[in-house]
Amino acid sequence: MRKVPFFKKYHIKTMISFFMKFKKYYFVSLFLTLISSIILYLAPLINILIFDKGLKNKDLKVLFFSVMLLLAANALTEIFNIMQMRFDMFLNYKMSKGLKTKILDYCIDNSFFADKSGEYVSLLERDASSYISLAYKESINFVRNIISAVSSMIIVIKLQPDLALVSVILQSMLIIVRLKTQGIEELKGKESRNSYIALHSAINEIVLNMKKISLLGAGSFAKKRYEKALDNEYKVTKSQTMFSSMIQSFISLTMNVVGGIILLWGGYKVILGTLTVGALISFNQYASSLSSPIIGLISIPSNFASKYDTINKISTILERKDTDPKINIDSISEIKVSKLSFSYDTEMIFHDAKAKFKKGHIYYICGQSGVGKSTLLQLISGQLRNYKGTIKYNDSNLQEIGTKNISDLVSVVMQESVLFNDTILNNIVLDQEIDLERIKYLCRICNILDDIEELPDKFDTIVSEKGDSFSGGQKSRLCLVRALYKNLPVLIIDEITAGLDGITERNIRENLSEVVSDKIVIIVTHSSNFIIDKSIIYNINDHKIKQGEPRCLK
């Protein structure tokens, strides 16, 4: 099997393209790195002045000057290190924000097609941080280590060629070991990521369904699932950590052997008088400085291998082209469904079905539970796209219209209310401009204005996470207000009457028609109280969509 080149396997081109978007910050960081490296590598040379000029010749002036120079060099190094640390934090924030925004766009775009909360948590938290560390820190460290290794090599060869040769030969062993363990680290990195995803999937499963788990009496079962995922993550993390520790221990031992040989050989040369004490100390410092960048350089393949799965996932997102097709439409006057066939695995929902929805009309979708009412709404709103047949907005095929364009045309009120841990006002307007008079008008139509006005903080009342401080009916009505406030050409309502009493249903029904007269309105309902007179009824039966009298209504 042909080996994939390193640059292609780890999407290095994509990585470079990503951090070059922050190049003005990157080059400042690189400049600070160069300055601190230069100062750091000048410091050991000062030891020659201290030992061979100051102490050996008993020259107090040279000794004092050399010590002051060494202190100044160390102080400057620390100052530049602090400057770089602060700048790195800022750059890391900028890169993290840019990458996580890109990942969030991806998660939102793909939430229609899969429910992978653990995967999304991993992408936004662990994977994003790991990728930035590789894209930025490894690139900076690569430059720093190259400069350090070359500088140290030149200096140690110039000081003592024979000692330099011994040091290089022994350290070459480290390169071989690192390259040999690359495949194992890649496998362990993949296992670690999968265990992290499994753990957070279990956590999200419990957190998002806490009340339901309690009502079902499934607390013990949920806890066992969590403990199993936690145990597995511990085992995988332990295995990965122990393996890395063994490699690091081997490297440290090898470096100690190198240092010991240098001291023995160098000390022997000092005894013979062919090497000064100052030169030996300086050589030893540069040899140690040579070890660190070499270890850093040979660790790069292993660092990439351990994050192979992460790099692949993030690169897929960064390399993703703008998937929104070229067709963009500004308004919709008709939605036409033709020869529609759709299945969930082997369960057929629609076969050769057809329907038509026109502007200025209200349509009701009726039928028994499980026949595909909600599925039809998901198909019409572009949430499901793996169907056969055609769905057209005006004369444009839905498959050729982008997700973003659809969200600018279609407003959806789902069965399960989606509310944020924010004020009532912000939950209604989202990121639109605030028109309080219109908001109150829509709240009155949806029969919730009185409920809001009775609250101490009115529209500034905080809606708790998932809206648990409100009843099911109140949450449904708030979501309906939000959908109406968006004022889009198409309004889709998926069974919001479950938590409403008969009077509230009739009030909303009587008021709704006056604000949707210029829209295509499609409503799934089981309640006869919610059907507006002279509206069009579609029944779903035998995998078909047929116009007629409403069926299966309470």
PDB file of C-alpha atoms in Angstrom, residues 297-468:
ATOM      1  CA  LEU A 297      11.419  18.580  15.916  1.00  0.00           C
ATOM      2  CA  ILE A 298      11.272  14.787  16.152  1.00  0.00           C
ATOM      3  CA  SER A 299       8.088  15.051  18.233  1.00  0.00           C
ATOM      4  CA  ILE A 300       6.215  16.829  15.416  1.00  0.00           C
ATOM      5  CA  PRO A 301       5.235  13.625  13.523  1.00  0.00           C
ATOM      6  CA  SER A 302       4.085  12.010  16.790  1.00  0.00           C
ATOM      7  CA  ASN A 303       2.122  15.114  17.811  1.00  0.00           C
ATOM      8  CA  PHE A 304       0.355  15.091  14.450  1.00  0.00           C
ATOM      9  CA  ALA A 305      -0.187  11.321  14.578  1.00  0.00           C
ATOM     10  CA  SER A 306      -1.838  11.492  18.012  1.00  0.00           C
ATOM     11  CA  LYS A 307      -4.254  14.129  16.664  1.00  0.00           C
ATOM     12  CA  TYR A 308      -4.836  12.517  13.264  1.00  0.00           C
ATOM     13  CA  ASP A 309      -8.607  12.131  13.735  1.00  0.00           C
ATOM     14  CA  THR A 310      -8.920  15.711  14.996  1.00  0.00           C
ATOM     15  CA  ILE A 311      -6.949  17.100  12.034  1.00  0.00           C
ATOM     16  CA  ASN A 312      -9.113  15.151   9.593  1.00  0.00           C
ATOM     17  CA  LYS A 313     -12.383  16.387  11.123  1.00  0.00           C
ATOM     18  CA  ILE A 314     -11.346  20.046  11.344  1.00  0.00           C
ATOM     19  CA  SER A 315      -9.729  20.009   7.890  1.00  0.00           C
ATOM     20  CA  THR A 316     -12.961  18.650   6.412  1.00  0.00           C
ATOM     21  CA  ILE A 317     -14.766  21.679   7.844  1.00  0.00           C
ATOM     22  CA  LEU A 318     -12.117  24.188   6.723  1.00  0.00           C
ATOM     23  CA  GLU A 319     -11.879  22.650   3.251  1.00  0.00           C
ATOM     24  CA  ARG A 320     -15.646  22.596   2.868  1.00  0.00           C
ATOM     25  CA  LYS A 321     -16.711  24.662  -0.082  1.00  0.00           C
ATOM     26  CA  ASP A 322     -19.684  26.977   0.094  1.00  0.00           C
ATOM     27  CA  THR A 323     -22.344  24.298  -0.236  1.00  0.00           C
ATOM     28  CA  ASP A 324     -25.127  26.802  -0.763  1.00  0.00           C
ATOM     29  CA  PRO A 325     -26.092  26.367  -4.432  1.00  0.00           C
ATOM     30  CA  LYS A 326     -26.140  29.258  -6.862  1.00  0.00           C
ATOM     31  CA  ILE A 327     -29.929  29.695  -6.848  1.00  0.00           C
ATOM     32  CA  ASN A 328     -31.177  32.383  -4.464  1.00  0.00           C
ATOM     33  CA  ILE A 329     -34.781  33.520  -4.366  1.00  0.00           C
ATOM     34  CA  ASP A 330     -36.277  36.539  -2.606  1.00  0.00           C
ATOM     35  CA  SER A 331     -39.868  35.394  -2.140  1.00  0.00           C
ATOM     36  CA  ILE A 332     -42.148  32.395  -2.541  1.00  0.00           C
ATOM     37  CA  SER A 333     -45.581  32.432  -4.124  1.00  0.00           C
ATOM     38  CA  GLU A 334     -45.950  28.657  -4.475  1.00  0.00           C
ATOM     39  CA  ILE A 335     -44.512  25.409  -3.111  1.00  0.00           C
ATOM     40  CA  LYS A 336     -45.114  22.399  -5.329  1.00  0.00           C
ATOM     41  CA  VAL A 337     -44.492  18.775  -4.307  1.00  0.00           C
ATOM     42  CA  SER A 338     -44.379  16.246  -7.166  1.00  0.00           C
ATOM     43  CA  LYS A 339     -43.761  12.478  -7.271  1.00  0.00           C
ATOM     44  CA  LEU A 340     -42.344  12.611  -3.733  1.00  0.00           C
ATOM     45  CA  SER A 341     -40.945   9.385  -2.285  1.00  0.00           C
ATOM     46  CA  PHE A 342     -39.219   9.182   1.074  1.00  0.00           C
ATOM     47  CA  SER A 343     -38.295   6.419   3.533  1.00  0.00           C
ATOM     48  CA  TYR A 344     -36.670   6.064   6.942  1.00  0.00           C
ATOM     49  CA  ASP A 345     -34.394   3.074   6.328  1.00  0.00           C
ATOM     50  CA  THR A 346     -36.919   0.424   5.200  1.00  0.00           C
ATOM     51  CA  GLU A 347     -40.046   2.226   6.451  1.00  0.00           C
ATOM     52  CA  MET A 348     -41.778   3.976   3.555  1.00  0.00           C
ATOM     53  CA  ILE A 349     -43.384   7.309   4.428  1.00  0.00           C
ATOM     54  CA  PHE A 350     -44.286   8.758   1.015  1.00  0.00           C
ATOM     55  CA  HIS A 351     -44.560   7.184  -2.405  1.00  0.00           C
ATOM     56  CA  ASP A 352     -45.294   9.237  -5.513  1.00  0.00           C
ATOM     57  CA  ALA A 353     -47.022  11.874  -3.363  1.00  0.00           C
ATOM     58  CA  LYS A 354     -47.999  15.338  -4.552  1.00  0.00           C
ATOM     59  CA  ALA A 355     -49.320  18.575  -3.067  1.00  0.00           C
ATOM     60  CA  LYS A 356     -49.434  22.282  -3.800  1.00  0.00           C
ATOM     61  CA  PHE A 357     -49.243  25.245  -1.413  1.00  0.00           C
ATOM     62  CA  LYS A 358     -49.991  28.789  -2.608  1.00  0.00           C
ATOM     63  CA  LYS A 359     -49.460  32.239  -1.167  1.00  0.00           C
ATOM     64  CA  GLY A 360     -52.459  33.685   0.685  1.00  0.00           C
ATOM     65  CA  HIS A 361     -53.802  30.308   1.805  1.00  0.00           C
ATOM     66  CA  ILE A 362     -53.690  28.343   5.045  1.00  0.00           C
ATOM     67  CA  TYR A 363     -53.138  24.594   4.717  1.00  0.00           C
ATOM     68  CA  TYR A 364     -53.707  21.954   7.393  1.00  0.00           C
ATOM     69  CA  ILE A 365     -51.931  18.607   7.387  1.00  0.00           C
ATOM     70  CA  CYS A 366     -53.945  15.869   9.083  1.00  0.00           C
ATOM     71  CA  GLY A 367     -53.608  12.131   9.559  1.00  0.00           C
ATOM     72  CA  GLN A 368     -52.933   9.407  12.071  1.00  0.00           C
ATOM     73  CA  SER A 369     -49.815   9.439  14.248  1.00  0.00           C
ATOM     74  CA  GLY A 370     -46.732   8.218  12.419  1.00  0.00           C
ATOM     75  CA  VAL A 371     -48.018   8.712   8.860  1.00  0.00           C
ATOM     76  CA  GLY A 372     -45.472  11.458   8.088  1.00  0.00           C
ATOM     77  CA  LYS A 373     -47.059  14.822   8.939  1.00  0.00           C
ATOM     78  CA  SER A 374     -43.959  16.228  10.640  1.00  0.00           C
ATOM     79  CA  THR A 375     -41.770  14.524   8.040  1.00  0.00           C
ATOM     80  CA  LEU A 376     -43.603  16.412   5.283  1.00  0.00           C
ATOM     81  CA  LEU A 377     -42.880  19.715   7.043  1.00  0.00           C
ATOM     82  CA  GLN A 378     -39.210  18.765   7.383  1.00  0.00           C
ATOM     83  CA  LEU A 379     -39.052  17.932   3.689  1.00  0.00           C
ATOM     84  CA  ILE A 380     -40.756  21.173   2.642  1.00  0.00           C
ATOM     85  CA  SER A 381     -38.462  23.266   4.877  1.00  0.00           C
ATOM     86  CA  GLY A 382     -35.294  21.601   3.557  1.00  0.00           C
ATOM     87  CA  GLN A 383     -34.440  19.796   6.796  1.00  0.00           C
ATOM     88  CA  LEU A 384     -34.511  16.440   4.990  1.00  0.00           C
ATOM     89  CA  ARG A 385     -33.034  16.248   1.502  1.00  0.00           C
ATOM     90  CA  ASN A 386     -32.511  12.555   0.789  1.00  0.00           C
ATOM     91  CA  TYR A 387     -35.812  12.158  -1.047  1.00  0.00           C
ATOM     92  CA  LYS A 388     -36.876  11.247  -4.563  1.00  0.00           C
ATOM     93  CA  GLY A 389     -39.124  13.434  -6.673  1.00  0.00           C
ATOM     94  CA  THR A 390     -39.214  17.224  -6.626  1.00  0.00           C
ATOM     95  CA  ILE A 391     -40.092  19.994  -4.204  1.00  0.00           C
ATOM     96  CA  LYS A 392     -40.117  23.410  -5.826  1.00  0.00           C
ATOM     97  CA  TYR A 393     -40.165  26.928  -4.435  1.00  0.00           C
ATOM     98  CA  ASN A 394     -41.784  28.811  -7.309  1.00  0.00           C
ATOM     99  CA  ASP A 395     -39.930  27.250 -10.273  1.00  0.00           C
ATOM    100  CA  SER A 396     -36.701  26.521  -8.360  1.00  0.00           C
ATOM    101  CA  ASN A 397     -35.831  23.027  -7.175  1.00  0.00           C
ATOM    102  CA  LEU A 398     -35.416  22.946  -3.388  1.00  0.00           C
ATOM    103  CA  GLN A 399     -32.263  20.818  -3.758  1.00  0.00           C
ATOM    104  CA  GLU A 400     -30.621  23.736  -5.569  1.00  0.00           C
ATOM    105  CA  ILE A 401     -31.504  26.336  -2.925  1.00  0.00           C
ATOM    106  CA  GLY A 402     -29.057  26.866  -0.083  1.00  0.00           C
ATOM    107  CA  THR A 403     -29.836  26.242   3.585  1.00  0.00           C
ATOM    108  CA  LYS A 404     -29.183  29.896   4.452  1.00  0.00           C
ATOM    109  CA  ASN A 405     -31.555  31.074   1.719  1.00  0.00           C
ATOM    110  CA  ILE A 406     -34.275  28.697   2.975  1.00  0.00           C
ATOM    111  CA  SER A 407     -33.942  30.028   6.541  1.00  0.00           C
ATOM    112  CA  ASP A 408     -34.510  33.534   5.138  1.00  0.00           C
ATOM    113  CA  LEU A 409     -37.753  32.375   3.523  1.00  0.00           C
ATOM    114  CA  VAL A 410     -39.280  29.835   5.897  1.00  0.00           C
ATOM    115  CA  SER A 411     -40.157  30.267   9.569  1.00  0.00           C
ATOM    116  CA  VAL A 412     -40.798  27.070  11.528  1.00  0.00           C
ATOM    117  CA  VAL A 413     -42.582  26.509  14.844  1.00  0.00           C
ATOM    118  CA  MET A 414     -41.570  23.023  15.975  1.00  0.00           C
ATOM    119  CA  GLN A 415     -43.366  20.581  18.267  1.00  0.00           C
ATOM    120  CA  GLU A 416     -40.599  20.891  20.838  1.00  0.00           C
ATOM    121  CA  SER A 417     -40.207  24.539  21.798  1.00  0.00           C
ATOM    122  CA  VAL A 418     -36.710  25.974  21.446  1.00  0.00           C
ATOM    123  CA  LEU A 419     -36.042  28.776  23.941  1.00  0.00           C
ATOM    124  CA  PHE A 420     -32.773  30.304  25.131  1.00  0.00           C
ATOM    125  CA  ASN A 421     -31.653  31.229  28.631  1.00  0.00           C
ATOM    126  CA  ASP A 422     -32.289  34.918  27.929  1.00  0.00           C
ATOM    127  CA  THR A 423     -35.065  37.496  28.211  1.00  0.00           C
ATOM    128  CA  ILE A 424     -38.498  36.980  26.683  1.00  0.00           C
ATOM    129  CA  LEU A 425     -37.780  39.941  24.403  1.00  0.00           C
ATOM    130  CA  ASN A 426     -34.512  38.490  23.092  1.00  0.00           C
ATOM    131  CA  ASN A 427     -36.136  35.093  22.616  1.00  0.00           C
ATOM    132  CA  ILE A 428     -38.692  36.739  20.336  1.00  0.00           C
ATOM    133  CA  VAL A 429     -36.509  39.100  18.302  1.00  0.00           C
ATOM    134  CA  LEU A 430     -33.310  36.995  18.269  1.00  0.00           C
ATOM    135  CA  ASP A 431     -30.877  39.211  16.319  1.00  0.00           C
ATOM    136  CA  GLN A 432     -33.495  41.391  14.601  1.00  0.00           C
ATOM    137  CA  GLU A 433     -34.296  45.018  15.357  1.00  0.00           C
ATOM    138  CA  ILE A 434     -36.755  45.569  18.202  1.00  0.00           C
ATOM    139  CA  ASP A 435     -40.241  46.890  17.407  1.00  0.00           C
ATOM    140  CA  LEU A 436     -41.958  46.703  20.795  1.00  0.00           C
ATOM    141  CA  GLU A 437     -45.384  47.793  19.518  1.00  0.00           C
ATOM    142  CA  ARG A 438     -45.411  45.027  16.927  1.00  0.00           C
ATOM    143  CA  ILE A 439     -44.180  42.512  19.484  1.00  0.00           C
ATOM    144  CA  LYS A 440     -47.052  43.397  21.835  1.00  0.00           C
ATOM    145  CA  TYR A 441     -49.516  43.197  18.951  1.00  0.00           C
ATOM    146  CA  LEU A 442     -48.315  39.692  18.013  1.00  0.00           C
ATOM    147  CA  CYS A 443     -48.317  38.604  21.661  1.00  0.00           C
ATOM    148  CA  ARG A 444     -51.942  39.737  21.922  1.00  0.00           C
ATOM    149  CA  ILE A 445     -52.831  37.734  18.812  1.00  0.00           C
ATOM    150  CA  CYS A 446     -51.105  34.665  20.263  1.00  0.00           C
ATOM    151  CA  ASN A 447     -52.937  35.116  23.577  1.00  0.00           C
ATOM    152  CA  ILE A 448     -49.806  35.514  25.705  1.00  0.00           C
ATOM    153  CA  LEU A 449     -49.516  39.285  26.254  1.00  0.00           C
ATOM    154  CA  ASP A 450     -51.478  39.188  29.530  1.00  0.00           C
ATOM    155  CA  ASP A 451     -49.223  36.401  30.863  1.00  0.00           C
ATOM    156  CA  ILE A 452     -46.115  38.466  30.098  1.00  0.00           C
ATOM    157  CA  GLU A 453     -47.510  41.719  31.478  1.00  0.00           C
ATOM    158  CA  GLU A 454     -48.298  40.000  34.791  1.00  0.00           C
ATOM    159  CA  LEU A 455     -44.617  39.099  35.282  1.00  0.00           C
ATOM    160  CA  PRO A 456     -42.575  41.521  37.480  1.00  0.00           C
ATOM    161  CA  ASP A 457     -39.998  42.155  34.731  1.00  0.00           C
ATOM    162  CA  LYS A 458     -42.453  41.735  31.853  1.00  0.00           C
ATOM    163  CA  PHE A 459     -40.508  41.329  28.560  1.00  0.00           C
ATOM    164  CA  ASP A 460     -37.202  41.486  30.461  1.00  0.00           C
ATOM    165  CA  THR A 461     -38.070  38.323  32.372  1.00  0.00           C
ATOM    166  CA  ILE A 462     -35.382  35.674  31.965  1.00  0.00           C
ATOM    167  CA  VAL A 463     -36.578  32.483  30.314  1.00  0.00           C
ATOM    168  CA  SER A 464     -34.700  29.681  32.051  1.00  0.00           C
ATOM    169  CA  GLU A 465     -32.769  27.117  30.057  1.00  0.00           C
ATOM    170  CA  LYS A 466     -35.161  25.174  27.778  1.00  0.00           C
ATOM    171  CA  GLY A 467     -37.953  27.428  29.088  1.00  0.00           C
ATOM    172  CA  ASP A 468     -38.700  25.231  32.104  1.00  0.00           C
TER     173      ASP A 468
END
